[in-house]
Tab-separated table of C-alpha atoms in Angstrom:
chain	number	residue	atom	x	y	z
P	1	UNK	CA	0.000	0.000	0.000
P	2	UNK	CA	2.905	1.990	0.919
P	3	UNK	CA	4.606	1.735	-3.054
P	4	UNK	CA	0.736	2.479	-4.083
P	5	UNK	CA	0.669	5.907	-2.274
P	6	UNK	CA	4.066	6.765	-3.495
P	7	UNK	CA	3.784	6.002	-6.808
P	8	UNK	CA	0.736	8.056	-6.980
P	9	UNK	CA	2.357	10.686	-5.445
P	10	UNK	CA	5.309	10.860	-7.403
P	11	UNK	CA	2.895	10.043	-10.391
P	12	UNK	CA	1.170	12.852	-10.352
P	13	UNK	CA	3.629	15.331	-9.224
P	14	UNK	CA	7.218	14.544	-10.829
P	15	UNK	CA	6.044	12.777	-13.883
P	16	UNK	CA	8.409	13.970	-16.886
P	17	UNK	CA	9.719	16.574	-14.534
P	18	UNK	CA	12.521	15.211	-12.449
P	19	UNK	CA	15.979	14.267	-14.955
P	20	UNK	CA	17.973	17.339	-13.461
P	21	UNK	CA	17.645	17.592	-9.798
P	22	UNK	CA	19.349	17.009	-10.967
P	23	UNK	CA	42.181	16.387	3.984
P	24	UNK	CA	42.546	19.653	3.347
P	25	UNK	CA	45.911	20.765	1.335
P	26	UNK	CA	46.164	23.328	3.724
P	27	UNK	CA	43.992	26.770	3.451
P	28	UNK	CA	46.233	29.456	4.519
P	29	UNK	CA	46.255	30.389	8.553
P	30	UNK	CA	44.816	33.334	8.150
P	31	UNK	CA	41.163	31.665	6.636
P	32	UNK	CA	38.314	31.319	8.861
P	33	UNK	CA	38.528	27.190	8.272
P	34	UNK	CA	36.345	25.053	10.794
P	35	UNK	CA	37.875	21.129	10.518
P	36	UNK	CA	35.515	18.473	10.708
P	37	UNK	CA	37.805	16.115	9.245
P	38	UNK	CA	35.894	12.526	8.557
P	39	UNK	CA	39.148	10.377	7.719
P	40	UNK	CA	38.139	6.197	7.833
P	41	UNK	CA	40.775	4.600	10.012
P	42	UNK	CA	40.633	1.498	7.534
P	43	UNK	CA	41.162	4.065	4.420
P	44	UNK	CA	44.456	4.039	2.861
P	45	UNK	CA	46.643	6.879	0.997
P	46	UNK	CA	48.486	6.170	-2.356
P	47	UNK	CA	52.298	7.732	-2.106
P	48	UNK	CA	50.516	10.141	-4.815
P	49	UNK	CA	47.063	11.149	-3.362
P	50	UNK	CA	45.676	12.162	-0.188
P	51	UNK	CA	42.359	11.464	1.891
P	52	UNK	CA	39.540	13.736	1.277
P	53	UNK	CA	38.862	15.850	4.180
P	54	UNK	CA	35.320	17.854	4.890
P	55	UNK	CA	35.644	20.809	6.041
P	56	UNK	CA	33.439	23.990	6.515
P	57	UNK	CA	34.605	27.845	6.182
P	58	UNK	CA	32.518	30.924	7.460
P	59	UNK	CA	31.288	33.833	4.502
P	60	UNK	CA	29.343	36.447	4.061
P	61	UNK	CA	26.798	33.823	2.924
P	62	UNK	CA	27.238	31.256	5.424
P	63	UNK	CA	28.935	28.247	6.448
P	64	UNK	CA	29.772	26.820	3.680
P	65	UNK	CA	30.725	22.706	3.917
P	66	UNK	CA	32.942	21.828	1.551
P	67	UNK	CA	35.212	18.023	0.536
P	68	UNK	CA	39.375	18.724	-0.335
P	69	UNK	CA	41.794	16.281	-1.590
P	70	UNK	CA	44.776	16.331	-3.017
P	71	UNK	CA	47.599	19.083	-3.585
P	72	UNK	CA	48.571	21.625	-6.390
P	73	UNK	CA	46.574	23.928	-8.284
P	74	UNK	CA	42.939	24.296	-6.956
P	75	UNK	CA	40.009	22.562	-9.189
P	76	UNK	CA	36.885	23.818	-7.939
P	77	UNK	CA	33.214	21.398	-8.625
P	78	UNK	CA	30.050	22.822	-8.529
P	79	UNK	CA	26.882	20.657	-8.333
P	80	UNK	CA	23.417	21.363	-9.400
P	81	UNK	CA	20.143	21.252	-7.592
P	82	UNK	CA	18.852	18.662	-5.001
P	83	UNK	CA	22.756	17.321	-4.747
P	84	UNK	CA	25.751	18.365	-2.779
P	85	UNK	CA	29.403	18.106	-3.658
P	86	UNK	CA	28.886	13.985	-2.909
P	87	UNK	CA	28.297	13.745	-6.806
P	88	UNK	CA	32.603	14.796	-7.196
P	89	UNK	CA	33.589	12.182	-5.147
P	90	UNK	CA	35.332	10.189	-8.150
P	91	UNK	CA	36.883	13.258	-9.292
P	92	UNK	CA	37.990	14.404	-5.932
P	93	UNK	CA	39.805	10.819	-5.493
P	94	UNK	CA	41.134	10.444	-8.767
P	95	UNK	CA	42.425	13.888	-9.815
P	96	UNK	CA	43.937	14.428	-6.086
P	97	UNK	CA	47.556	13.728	-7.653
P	98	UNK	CA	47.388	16.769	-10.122
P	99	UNK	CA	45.122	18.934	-8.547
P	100	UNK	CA	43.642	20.484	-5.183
P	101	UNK	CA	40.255	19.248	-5.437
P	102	UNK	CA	37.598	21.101	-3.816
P	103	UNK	CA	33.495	20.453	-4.117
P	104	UNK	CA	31.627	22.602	-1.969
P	105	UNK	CA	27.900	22.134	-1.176
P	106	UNK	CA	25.699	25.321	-2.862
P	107	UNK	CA	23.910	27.718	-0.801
P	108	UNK	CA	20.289	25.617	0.886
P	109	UNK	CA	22.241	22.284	-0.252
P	110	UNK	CA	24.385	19.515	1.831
P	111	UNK	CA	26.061	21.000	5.198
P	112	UNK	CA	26.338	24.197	4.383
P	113	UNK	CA	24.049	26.412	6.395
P	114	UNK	CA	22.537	29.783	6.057
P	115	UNK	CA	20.459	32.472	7.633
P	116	UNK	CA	16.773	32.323	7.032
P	117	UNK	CA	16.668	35.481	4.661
P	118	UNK	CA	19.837	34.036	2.871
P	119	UNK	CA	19.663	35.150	-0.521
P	120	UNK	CA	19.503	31.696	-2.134
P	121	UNK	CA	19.479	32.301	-6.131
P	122	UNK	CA	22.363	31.264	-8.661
P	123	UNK	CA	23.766	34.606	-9.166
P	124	UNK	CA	23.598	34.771	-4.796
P	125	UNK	CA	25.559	31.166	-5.036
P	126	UNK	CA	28.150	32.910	-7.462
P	127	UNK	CA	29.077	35.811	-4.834
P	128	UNK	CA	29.069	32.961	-2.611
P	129	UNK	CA	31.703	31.268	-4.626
P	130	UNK	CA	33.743	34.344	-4.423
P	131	UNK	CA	33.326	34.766	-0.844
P	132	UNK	CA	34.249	30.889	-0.303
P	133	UNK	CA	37.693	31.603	-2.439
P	134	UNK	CA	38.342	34.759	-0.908
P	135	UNK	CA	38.114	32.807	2.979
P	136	UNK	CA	40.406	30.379	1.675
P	137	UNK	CA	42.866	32.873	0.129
P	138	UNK	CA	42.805	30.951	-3.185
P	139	UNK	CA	43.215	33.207	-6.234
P	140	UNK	CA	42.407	30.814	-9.410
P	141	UNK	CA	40.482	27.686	-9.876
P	142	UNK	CA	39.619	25.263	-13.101
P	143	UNK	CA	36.311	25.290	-12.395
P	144	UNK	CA	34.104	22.705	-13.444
P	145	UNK	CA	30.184	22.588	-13.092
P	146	UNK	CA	27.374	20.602	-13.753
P	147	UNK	CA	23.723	20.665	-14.123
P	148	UNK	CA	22.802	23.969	-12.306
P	149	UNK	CA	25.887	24.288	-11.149
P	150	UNK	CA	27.092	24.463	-14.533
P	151	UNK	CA	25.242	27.784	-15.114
P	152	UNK	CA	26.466	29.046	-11.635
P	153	UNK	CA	30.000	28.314	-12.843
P	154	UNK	CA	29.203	30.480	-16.070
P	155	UNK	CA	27.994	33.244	-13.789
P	156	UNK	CA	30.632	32.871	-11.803
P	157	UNK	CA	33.328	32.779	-14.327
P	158	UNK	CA	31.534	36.076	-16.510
P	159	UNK	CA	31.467	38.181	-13.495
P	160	UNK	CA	35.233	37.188	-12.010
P	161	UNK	CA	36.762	35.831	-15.105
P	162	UNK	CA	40.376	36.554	-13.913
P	163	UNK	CA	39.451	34.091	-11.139
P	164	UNK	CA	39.229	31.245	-13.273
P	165	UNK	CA	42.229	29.648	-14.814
P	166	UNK	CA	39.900	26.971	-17.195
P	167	UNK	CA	36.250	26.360	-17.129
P	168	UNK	CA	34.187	23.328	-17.727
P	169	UNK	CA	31.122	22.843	-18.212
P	170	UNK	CA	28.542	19.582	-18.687
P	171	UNK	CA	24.776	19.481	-19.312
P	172	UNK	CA	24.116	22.240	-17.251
P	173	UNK	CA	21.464	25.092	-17.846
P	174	UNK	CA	22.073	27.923	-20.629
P	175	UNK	CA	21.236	30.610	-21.884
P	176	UNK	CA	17.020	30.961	-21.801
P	177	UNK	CA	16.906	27.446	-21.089
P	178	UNK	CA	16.372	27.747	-17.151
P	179	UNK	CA	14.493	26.019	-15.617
P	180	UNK	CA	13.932	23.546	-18.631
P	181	UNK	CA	10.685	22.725	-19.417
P	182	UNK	CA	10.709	19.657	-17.969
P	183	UNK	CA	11.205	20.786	-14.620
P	184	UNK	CA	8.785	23.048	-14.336
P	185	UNK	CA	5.743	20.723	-13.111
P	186	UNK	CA	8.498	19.433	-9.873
P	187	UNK	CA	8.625	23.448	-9.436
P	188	UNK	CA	4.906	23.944	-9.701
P	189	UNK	CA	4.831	20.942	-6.991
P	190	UNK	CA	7.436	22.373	-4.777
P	191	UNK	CA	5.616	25.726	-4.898
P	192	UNK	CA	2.418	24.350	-3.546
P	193	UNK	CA	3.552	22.639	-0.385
P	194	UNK	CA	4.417	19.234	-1.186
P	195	UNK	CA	8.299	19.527	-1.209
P	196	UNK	CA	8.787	17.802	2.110
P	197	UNK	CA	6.422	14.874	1.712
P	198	UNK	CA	7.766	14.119	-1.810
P	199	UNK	CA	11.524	13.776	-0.399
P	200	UNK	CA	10.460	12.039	2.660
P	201	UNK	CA	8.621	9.473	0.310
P	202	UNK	CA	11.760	9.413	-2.224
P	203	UNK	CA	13.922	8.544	1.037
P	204	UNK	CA	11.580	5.870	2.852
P	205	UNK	CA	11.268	4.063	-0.449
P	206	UNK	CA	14.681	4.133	-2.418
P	207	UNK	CA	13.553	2.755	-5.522
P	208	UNK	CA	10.560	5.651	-5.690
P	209	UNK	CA	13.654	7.908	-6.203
P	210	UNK	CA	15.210	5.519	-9.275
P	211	UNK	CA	12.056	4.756	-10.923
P	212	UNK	CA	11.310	6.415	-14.509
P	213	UNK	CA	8.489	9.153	-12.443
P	214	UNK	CA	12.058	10.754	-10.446
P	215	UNK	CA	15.287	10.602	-10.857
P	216	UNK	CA	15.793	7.319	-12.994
P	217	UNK	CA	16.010	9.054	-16.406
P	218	UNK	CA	18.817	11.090	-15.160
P	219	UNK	CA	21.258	7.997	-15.110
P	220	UNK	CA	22.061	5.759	-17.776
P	221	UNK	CA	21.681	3.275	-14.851
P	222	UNK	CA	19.815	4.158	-11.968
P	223	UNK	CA	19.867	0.407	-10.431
P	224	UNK	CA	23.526	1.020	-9.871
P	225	UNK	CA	22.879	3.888	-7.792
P	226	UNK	CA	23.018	3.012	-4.066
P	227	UNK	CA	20.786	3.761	-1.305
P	228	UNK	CA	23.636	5.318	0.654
P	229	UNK	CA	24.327	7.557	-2.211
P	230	UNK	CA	20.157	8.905	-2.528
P	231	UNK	CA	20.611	9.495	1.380
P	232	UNK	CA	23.865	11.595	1.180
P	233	UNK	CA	21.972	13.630	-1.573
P	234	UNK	CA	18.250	14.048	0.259
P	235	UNK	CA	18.693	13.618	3.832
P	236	UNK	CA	20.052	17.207	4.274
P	237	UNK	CA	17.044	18.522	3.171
P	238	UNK	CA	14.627	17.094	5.401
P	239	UNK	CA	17.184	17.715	8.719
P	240	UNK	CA	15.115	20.780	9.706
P	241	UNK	CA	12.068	22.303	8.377
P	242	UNK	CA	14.295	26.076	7.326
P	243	UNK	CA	16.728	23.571	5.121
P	244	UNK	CA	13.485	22.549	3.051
P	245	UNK	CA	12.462	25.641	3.157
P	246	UNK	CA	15.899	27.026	1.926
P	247	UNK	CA	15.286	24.222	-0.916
P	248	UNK	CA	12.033	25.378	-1.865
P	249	UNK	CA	13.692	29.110	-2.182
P	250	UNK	CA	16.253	27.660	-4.258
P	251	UNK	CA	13.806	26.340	-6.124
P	252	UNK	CA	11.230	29.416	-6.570
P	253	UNK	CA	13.940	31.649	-7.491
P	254	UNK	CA	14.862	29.724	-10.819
P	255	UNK	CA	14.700	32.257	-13.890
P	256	UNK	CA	16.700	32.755	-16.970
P	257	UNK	CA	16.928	35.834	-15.896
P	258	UNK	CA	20.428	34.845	-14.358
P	259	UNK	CA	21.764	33.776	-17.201
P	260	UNK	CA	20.862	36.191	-19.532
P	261	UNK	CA	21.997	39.250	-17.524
P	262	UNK	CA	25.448	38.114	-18.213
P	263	UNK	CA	25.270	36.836	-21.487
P	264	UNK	CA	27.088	40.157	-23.124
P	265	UNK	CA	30.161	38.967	-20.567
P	266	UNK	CA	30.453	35.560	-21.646
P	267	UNK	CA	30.324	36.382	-25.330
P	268	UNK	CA	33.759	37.793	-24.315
P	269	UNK	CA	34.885	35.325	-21.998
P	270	UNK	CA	38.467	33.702	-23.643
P	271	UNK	CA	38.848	31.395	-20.568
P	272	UNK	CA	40.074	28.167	-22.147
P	273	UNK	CA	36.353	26.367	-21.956
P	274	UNK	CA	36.050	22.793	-22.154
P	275	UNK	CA	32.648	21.452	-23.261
P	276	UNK	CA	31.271	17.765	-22.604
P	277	UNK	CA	27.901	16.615	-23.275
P	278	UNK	CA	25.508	14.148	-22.619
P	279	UNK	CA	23.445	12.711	-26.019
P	280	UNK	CA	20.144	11.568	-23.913
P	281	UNK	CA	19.593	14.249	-22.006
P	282	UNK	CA	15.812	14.952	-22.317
P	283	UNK	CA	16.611	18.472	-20.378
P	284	UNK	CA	19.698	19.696	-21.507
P	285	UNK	CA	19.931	18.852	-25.197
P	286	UNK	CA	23.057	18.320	-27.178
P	287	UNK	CA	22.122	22.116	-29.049
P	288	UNK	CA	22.989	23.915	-25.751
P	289	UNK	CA	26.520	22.609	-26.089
P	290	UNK	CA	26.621	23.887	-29.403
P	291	UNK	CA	25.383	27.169	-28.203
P	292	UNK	CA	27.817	27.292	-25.512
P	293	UNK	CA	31.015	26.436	-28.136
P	294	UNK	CA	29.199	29.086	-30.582
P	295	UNK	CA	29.162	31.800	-27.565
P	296	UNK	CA	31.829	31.521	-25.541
P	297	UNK	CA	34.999	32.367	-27.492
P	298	UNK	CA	37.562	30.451	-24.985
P	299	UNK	CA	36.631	27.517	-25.951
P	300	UNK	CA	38.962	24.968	-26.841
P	301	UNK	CA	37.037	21.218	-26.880
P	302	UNK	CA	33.154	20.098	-27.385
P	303	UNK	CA	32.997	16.510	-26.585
P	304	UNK	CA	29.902	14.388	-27.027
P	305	UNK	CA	29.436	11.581	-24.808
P	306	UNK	CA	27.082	8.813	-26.520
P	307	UNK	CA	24.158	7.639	-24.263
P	308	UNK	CA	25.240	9.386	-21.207
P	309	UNK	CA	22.793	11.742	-18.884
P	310	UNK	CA	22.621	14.531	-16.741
P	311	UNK	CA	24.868	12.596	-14.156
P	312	UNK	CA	26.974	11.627	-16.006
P	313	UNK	CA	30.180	13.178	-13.854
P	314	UNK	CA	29.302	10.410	-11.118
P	315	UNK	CA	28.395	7.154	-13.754
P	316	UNK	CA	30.890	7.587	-16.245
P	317	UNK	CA	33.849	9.641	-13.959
P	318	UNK	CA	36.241	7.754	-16.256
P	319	UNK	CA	35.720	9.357	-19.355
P	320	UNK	CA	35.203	12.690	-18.421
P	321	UNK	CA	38.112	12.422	-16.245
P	322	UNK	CA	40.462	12.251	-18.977
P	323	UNK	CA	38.916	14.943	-20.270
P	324	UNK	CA	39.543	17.241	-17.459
P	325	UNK	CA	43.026	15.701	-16.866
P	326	UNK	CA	43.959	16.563	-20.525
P	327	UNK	CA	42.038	20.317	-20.537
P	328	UNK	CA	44.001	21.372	-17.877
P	329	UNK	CA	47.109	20.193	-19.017
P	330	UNK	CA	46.773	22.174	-22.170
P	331	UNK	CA	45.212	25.460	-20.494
P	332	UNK	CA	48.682	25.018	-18.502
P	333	UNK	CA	50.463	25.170	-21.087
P	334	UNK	CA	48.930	27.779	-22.908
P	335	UNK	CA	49.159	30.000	-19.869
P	336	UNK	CA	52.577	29.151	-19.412
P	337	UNK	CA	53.736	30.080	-22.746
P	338	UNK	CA	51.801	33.293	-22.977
P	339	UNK	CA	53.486	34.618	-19.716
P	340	UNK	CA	57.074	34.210	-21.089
């Protein structure tokens, strides 16, 4: 009876609407850093590569909770809505031996906390990403961002461009396409009151949250998706009655608006831009890629991934890995030689 309810619920409300959500290096003394290291005794460190470390810093904005690994020049990740920096976690342990790796959780998202009249919108999350670097003293980053986060990370990047050393960016929203259309009826939900009792349903029953009516078309392979992992992602949420609230603010304050206020700026943005794509991504379609390469002058690399999704930085880490690994590398270089 249970399943029956839910899938009624979820049925009626998320049908079609749900693809997108979807040990610290060592910050400088002088950083406002609060350690709440989370090391497993049984984990062990490669001669190469460090443990990640969790960690929170106080802004302007809020505490902001944050995962670090590895050493050398910072990488910041940015994640998109109804996640938290969890969804790095392969990129955070496998890029650790070329990079400082660094995936915070957004502004109403994971750990991080905020004041009740937080300002809680993606251009508010990109001053918050400036306020975050600025605590830790860090001047440049390669940032990389993904699904909302992806269009935070182009805010971010047109209004401090001399903050970012590379940007990447995956199926993430663009342009006029925010929120996609497809989102809109999980909006129209969240905006009548039902927020709470849709993620408390998605965590009692785990396979509500992978079925085709949620989250399930954002993966190639939702089965493969563990129940540990949905619980990282939605149990912050439902911790206190202000964090959904903070959610549903997140939520209410999606508008294209955003993006297009600093279109002008990225048209002139020569950041070397690395571009990887999804093919089945009902929200973000392959065009916005295209528009992306078409508008923003520094980049370098559109890559098409066959078959992958949304989420694709957590199923298929491996390829877009390489891709980061080799982006950097030649952004690097580029810099290198132009400052000689």
């Amino acid at each position: 009876m249970k399943r029956q309810v839910a899938a009624v619920l979820l049925g009626g409300l998320l049908i079609g609407s749900f693809l997108s959500g979807s040990v610290l290096a060592r910050a400088n003394s002088g950083a406002p850093v609060t350690a709440s290291t989370r090391i497993s005794e049984a984990s062990t460190m490669s001669e190469k590569k460090s443990a990640p470390g969790h960690r929170s810093v106080h802004t302007a904005s809020g505490r902001i909770s944050y995962t670090e690994q590895g050493t050398g020049p910072v990488a910041l990740f940015v994640h998109g809505v109804l996640l938290n920096g969890y969804l790095w976690r392969h990129q955070l342990e496998d890029l650790s031996d070329v990079r400082r790796c660094i995936a915070l959780d957004l502004l109403a998202h994971g750990d991080t906390e905020i004041a009740r009249n937080q300002d809680v919108s993606v251009t508010a999350n990109a001053k918050m990403i400036k306020e975050f670097l600025d605590a830790l003293h860090i001047d440049q980053v390669d940032l990389v961002g993904n699904d909302s986060g992806g269009g935070i990370a182009q805010i971010f990047a047109a209004l401090y461009p001399e903050r970012v050393r590379s940007l990447a960016l995956t199926d993430c929203d663009t342009h006029d396409n925010w929120p996609p259309e497809a989102f809109k009826p999980f909006l129209a939900m969240a905006a009548a009151g039902s927020l709470r009792g849709t993620l408390e349903t998605m965590l009692s029953d785990k396979s509500v949250y992978r079925s085709p009516q949620a989250l399930g078309p954002a993966y190639e392979h939702p089965d493969q998706l563990t129940d540990d992992s949905i619980e990282k992602y939605l149990r912050p949420f439902v911790r206190t009655e202000q964090r959904t609230r903070d959610l549903q603010r997140f939520l209410a304050a999606f508008d294209n608006k955003h993006t297009l206020a600093i279109e002008a700026r990225l048209k002139t943005l020569k950041t070397p831009t690395l571009i990887v794509w999804g093919t089945d991504d009902v929200y973000f379609d392959v065009k916005w890629s295209h528009w992306l390469a078409d508008n923003v002058p520094g980049t370098r690399r559109r890559v098409e991934l066959q078959g992958a999704r949304v989420f694709f930085p957590e199923e298929r880490w491996q390829e877009f890995n390489k891709e980061l690994r080799a982006h950097w590398q030649v952004a690097q270089t580029t810099a290198s030689q132009a400052a000689r």
